[in-house]
Short mmCIF file of C-alpha atoms in Angstrom, two decimals:
data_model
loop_
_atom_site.label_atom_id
_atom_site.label_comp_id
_atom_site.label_asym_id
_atom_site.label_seq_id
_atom_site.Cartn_x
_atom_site.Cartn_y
_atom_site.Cartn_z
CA UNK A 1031 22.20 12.78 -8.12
CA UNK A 1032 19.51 10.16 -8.54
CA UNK A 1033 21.79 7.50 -8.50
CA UNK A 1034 21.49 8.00 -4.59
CA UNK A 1035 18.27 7.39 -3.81
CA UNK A 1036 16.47 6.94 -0.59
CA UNK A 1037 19.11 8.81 1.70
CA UNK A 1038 15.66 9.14 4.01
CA UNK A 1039 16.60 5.53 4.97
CA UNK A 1040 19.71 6.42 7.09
CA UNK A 1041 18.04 8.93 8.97
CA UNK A 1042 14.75 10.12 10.79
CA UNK A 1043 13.77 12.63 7.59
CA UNK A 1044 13.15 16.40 8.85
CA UNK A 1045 9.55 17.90 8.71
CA UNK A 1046 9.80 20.21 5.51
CA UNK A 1047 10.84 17.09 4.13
CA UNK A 1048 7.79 14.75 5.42
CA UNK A 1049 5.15 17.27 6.49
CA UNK A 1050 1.78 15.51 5.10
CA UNK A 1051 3.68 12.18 6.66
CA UNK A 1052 4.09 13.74 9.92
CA UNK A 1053 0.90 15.51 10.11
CA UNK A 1054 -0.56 12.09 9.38
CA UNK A 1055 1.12 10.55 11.87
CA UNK A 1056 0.63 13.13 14.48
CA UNK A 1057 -3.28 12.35 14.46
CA UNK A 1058 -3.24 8.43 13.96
CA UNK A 1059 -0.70 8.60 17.10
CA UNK A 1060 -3.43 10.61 19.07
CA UNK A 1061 -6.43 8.79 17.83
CA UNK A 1062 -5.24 5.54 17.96
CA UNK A 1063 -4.04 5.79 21.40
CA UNK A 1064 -7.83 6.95 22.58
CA UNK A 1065 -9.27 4.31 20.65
CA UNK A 1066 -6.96 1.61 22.12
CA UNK A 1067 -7.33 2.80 25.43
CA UNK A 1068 -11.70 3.16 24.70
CA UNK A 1069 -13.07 -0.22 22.81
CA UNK A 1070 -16.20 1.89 21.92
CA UNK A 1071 -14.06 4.74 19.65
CA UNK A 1072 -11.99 1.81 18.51
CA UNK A 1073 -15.48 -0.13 16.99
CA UNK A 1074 -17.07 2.85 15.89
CA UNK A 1075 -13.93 3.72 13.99
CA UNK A 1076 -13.11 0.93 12.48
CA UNK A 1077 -13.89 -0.55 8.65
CA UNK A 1078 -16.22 -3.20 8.72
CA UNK A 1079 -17.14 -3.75 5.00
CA UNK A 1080 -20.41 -5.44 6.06
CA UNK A 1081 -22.02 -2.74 7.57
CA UNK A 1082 -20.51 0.15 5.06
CA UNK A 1083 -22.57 -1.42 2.46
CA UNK A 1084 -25.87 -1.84 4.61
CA UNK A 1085 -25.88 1.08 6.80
CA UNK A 1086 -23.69 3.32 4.97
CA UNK A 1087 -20.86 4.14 7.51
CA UNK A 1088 -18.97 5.36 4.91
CA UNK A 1089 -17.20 8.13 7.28
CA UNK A 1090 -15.44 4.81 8.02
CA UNK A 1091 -13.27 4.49 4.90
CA UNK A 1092 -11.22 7.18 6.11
CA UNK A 1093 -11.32 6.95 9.91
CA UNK A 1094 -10.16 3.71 9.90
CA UNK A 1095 -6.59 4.69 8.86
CA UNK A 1096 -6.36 6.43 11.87
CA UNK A 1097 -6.92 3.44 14.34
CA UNK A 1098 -4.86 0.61 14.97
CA UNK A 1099 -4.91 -2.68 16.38
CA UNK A 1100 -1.56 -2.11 18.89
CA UNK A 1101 1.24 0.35 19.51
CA UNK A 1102 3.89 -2.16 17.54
CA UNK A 1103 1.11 -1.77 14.60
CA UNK A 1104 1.39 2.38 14.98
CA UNK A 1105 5.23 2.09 15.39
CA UNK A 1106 5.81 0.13 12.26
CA UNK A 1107 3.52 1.83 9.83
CA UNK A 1108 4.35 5.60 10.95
CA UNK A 1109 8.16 4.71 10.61
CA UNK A 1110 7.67 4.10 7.01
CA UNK A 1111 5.24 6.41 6.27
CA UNK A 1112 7.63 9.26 7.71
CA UNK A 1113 10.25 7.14 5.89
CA UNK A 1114 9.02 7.06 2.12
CA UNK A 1115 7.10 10.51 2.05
CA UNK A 1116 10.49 12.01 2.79
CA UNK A 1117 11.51 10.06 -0.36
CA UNK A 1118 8.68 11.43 -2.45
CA UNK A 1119 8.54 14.80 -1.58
CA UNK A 1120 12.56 14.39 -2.51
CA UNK A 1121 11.44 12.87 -5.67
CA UNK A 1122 8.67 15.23 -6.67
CA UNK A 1123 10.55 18.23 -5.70
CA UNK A 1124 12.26 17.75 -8.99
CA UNK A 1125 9.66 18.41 -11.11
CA UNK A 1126 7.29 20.21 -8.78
CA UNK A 1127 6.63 23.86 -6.87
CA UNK A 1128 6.87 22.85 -2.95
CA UNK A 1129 3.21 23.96 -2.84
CA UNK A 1130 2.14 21.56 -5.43
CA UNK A 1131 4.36 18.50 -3.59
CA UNK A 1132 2.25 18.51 -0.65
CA UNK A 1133 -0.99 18.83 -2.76
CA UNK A 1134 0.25 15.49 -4.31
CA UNK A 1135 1.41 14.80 -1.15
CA UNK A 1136 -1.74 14.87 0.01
CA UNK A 1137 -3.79 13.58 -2.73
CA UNK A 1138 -1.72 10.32 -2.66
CA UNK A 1139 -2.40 9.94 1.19
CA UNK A 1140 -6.07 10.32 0.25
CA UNK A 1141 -6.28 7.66 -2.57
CA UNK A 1142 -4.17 4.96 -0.74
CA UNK A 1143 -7.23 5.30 2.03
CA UNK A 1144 -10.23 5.93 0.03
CA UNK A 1145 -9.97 3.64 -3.05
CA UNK A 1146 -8.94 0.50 -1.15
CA UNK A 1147 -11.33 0.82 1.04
CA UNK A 1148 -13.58 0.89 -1.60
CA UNK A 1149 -12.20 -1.95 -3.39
CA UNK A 1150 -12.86 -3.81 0.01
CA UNK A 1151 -16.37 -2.98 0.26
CA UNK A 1152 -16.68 -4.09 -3.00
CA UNK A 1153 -15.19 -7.39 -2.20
CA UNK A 1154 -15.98 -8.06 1.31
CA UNK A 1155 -19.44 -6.77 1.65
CA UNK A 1156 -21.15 -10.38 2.31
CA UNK A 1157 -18.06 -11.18 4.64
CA UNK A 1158 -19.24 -9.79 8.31
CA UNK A 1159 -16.38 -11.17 10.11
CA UNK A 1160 -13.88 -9.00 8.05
CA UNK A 1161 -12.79 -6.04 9.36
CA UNK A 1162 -9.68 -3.86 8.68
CA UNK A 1163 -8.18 -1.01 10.75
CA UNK A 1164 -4.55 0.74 10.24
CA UNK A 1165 -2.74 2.83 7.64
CA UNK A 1166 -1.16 -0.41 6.36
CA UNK A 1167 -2.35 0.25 2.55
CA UNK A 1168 -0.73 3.80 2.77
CA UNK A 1169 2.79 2.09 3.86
CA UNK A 1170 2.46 -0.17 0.82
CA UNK A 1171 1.22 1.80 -1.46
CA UNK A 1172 4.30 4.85 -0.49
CA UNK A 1173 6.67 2.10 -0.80
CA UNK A 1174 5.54 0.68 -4.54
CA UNK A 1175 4.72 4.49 -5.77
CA UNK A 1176 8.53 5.51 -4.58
CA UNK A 1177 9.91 2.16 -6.68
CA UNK A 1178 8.06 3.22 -9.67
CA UNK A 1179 8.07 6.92 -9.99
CA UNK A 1180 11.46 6.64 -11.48
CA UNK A 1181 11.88 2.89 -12.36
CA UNK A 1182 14.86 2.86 -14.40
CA UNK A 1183 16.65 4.52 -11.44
CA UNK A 1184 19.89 3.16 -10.80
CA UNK A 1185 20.23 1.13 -7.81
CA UNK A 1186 23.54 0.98 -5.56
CA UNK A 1187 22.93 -2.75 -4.61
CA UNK A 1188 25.68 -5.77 -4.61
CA UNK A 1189 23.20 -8.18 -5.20
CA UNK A 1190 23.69 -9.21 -8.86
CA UNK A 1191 19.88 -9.17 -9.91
CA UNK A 1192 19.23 -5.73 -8.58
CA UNK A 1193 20.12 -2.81 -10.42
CA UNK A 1194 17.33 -1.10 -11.22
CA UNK A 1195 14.01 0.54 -9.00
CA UNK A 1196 11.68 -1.78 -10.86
CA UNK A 1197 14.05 -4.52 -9.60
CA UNK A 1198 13.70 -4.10 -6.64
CA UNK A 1199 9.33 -3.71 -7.22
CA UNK A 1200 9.03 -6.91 -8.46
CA UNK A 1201 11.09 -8.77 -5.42
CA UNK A 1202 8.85 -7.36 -3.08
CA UNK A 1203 5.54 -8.13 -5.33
CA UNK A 1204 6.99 -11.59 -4.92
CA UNK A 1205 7.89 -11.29 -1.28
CA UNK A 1206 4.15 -10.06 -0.82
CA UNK A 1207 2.50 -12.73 -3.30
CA UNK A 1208 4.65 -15.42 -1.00
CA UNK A 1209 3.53 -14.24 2.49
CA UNK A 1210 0.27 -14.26 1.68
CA UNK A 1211 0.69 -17.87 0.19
CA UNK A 1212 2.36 -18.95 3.24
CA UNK A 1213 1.77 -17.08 6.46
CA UNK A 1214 -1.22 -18.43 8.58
CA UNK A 1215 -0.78 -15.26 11.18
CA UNK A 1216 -3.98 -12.68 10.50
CA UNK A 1217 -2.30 -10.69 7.14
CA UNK A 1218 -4.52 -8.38 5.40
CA UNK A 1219 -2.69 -9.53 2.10
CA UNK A 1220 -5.36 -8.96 -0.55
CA UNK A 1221 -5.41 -4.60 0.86
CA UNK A 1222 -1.92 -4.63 0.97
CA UNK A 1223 -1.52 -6.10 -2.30
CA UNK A 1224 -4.51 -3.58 -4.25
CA UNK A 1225 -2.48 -0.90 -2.06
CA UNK A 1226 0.83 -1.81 -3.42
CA UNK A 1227 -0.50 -1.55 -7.47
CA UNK A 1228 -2.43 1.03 -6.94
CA UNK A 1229 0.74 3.24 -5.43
CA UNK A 1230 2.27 1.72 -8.89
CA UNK A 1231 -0.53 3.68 -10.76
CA UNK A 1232 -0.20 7.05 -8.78
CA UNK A 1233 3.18 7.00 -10.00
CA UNK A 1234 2.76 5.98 -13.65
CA UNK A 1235 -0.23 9.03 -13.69
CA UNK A 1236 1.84 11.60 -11.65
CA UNK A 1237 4.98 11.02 -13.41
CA UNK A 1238 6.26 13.84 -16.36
#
């Protein structure tokens, strides 16, 4: 029934159920962990907008997803990643072969790196203190694309303004829009925010 959704919440989701998620995972654990431990993987690794534009390190639009900036950082974003493409693959399964699941799977992974990292260099170019490391986007963008694959789906919630999927999308667009209003800590709010609509139109293009 989709009336149930996210049962991946209540428990650590299997690997048929998250395998592009925990492949992911699997590598930004290892490579993070080298470049944490080695300060010259972790620099030539990470996204520095700056120098993509002027000496086209563009190899660092991906690898940069991979690296972190501490083990709490790794923790949190692979626990939702595992997390939400459980929920996905659950979702997509519907309507899609297994085989084609973790092509999308995949695909989705790819965009949530690629095109705001893009959208950064875009932005950011003239800004040579910005840099950005992490899979943060991906976590974002997972968590708006599983809200609005299915947006009319039918939440079990006892708050009285939440009943819906898209519901519970806009609290947390206003959740993020307030954080980065408010919080002084060092929030990449303006990725996280491109990440989260862009996961919106993943799902709007992907959906039947």
């Amino acid at each position: 029934s989709m009336e149930k959704r996210f049962p991946c919440l209540y428990f650590f989701p299997s690997f048929n159920k998250a395998a592009v998620g925990y492949i992911f995972c699997f590598l930004a654990i290892i490579i993070s962990f080298w470049a944490l431990k080695d300060k010259k993987i972790y620099y030539a690794l990470l996204f520095h907008p700056y120098e993509v534009y002027r000496y086209k390190r563009w190899y660092t639009l991906f690898s940069a997803a991979f690296i972190h900036r501490s083990y709490t950082h790794l923790l949190v974003n692979c626990i939702f990643i595992l997390l939400f493409m459980s929920d996905i693959g659950s979702v997509l399964s519907y309507t899609f072969s297994p085989l084609h699941v973790t092509f999308l799977c995949l695909y989705l992974i790819s965009m949530l790196i690629l095109i705001p990292h893009i959208f950064l260099v875009l932005s950011e170019k003239s800004n040579f203190i910005y840099t950005c490391v992490g899979s943060s986007g991906i976590t974002y963008g997972l968590i708006s694309f599983s809200l609005a694959y299915f947006p009319m789906n039918v939440i079990d919630s006892k708050l009285p303004f939440i009943s819906y999927s898209y519901h519970i999308w806009i609290a947390f667009l206003i959740i993020m829009l307030l954080v980065g209003l408010l919080s002084r800590k060092r929030i990449n709010s303006k990725l996280h925010l491109f990440a989260y609509m862009l996961g919106s139109l993943l799902a709007i293009g992907i959906s039947p």
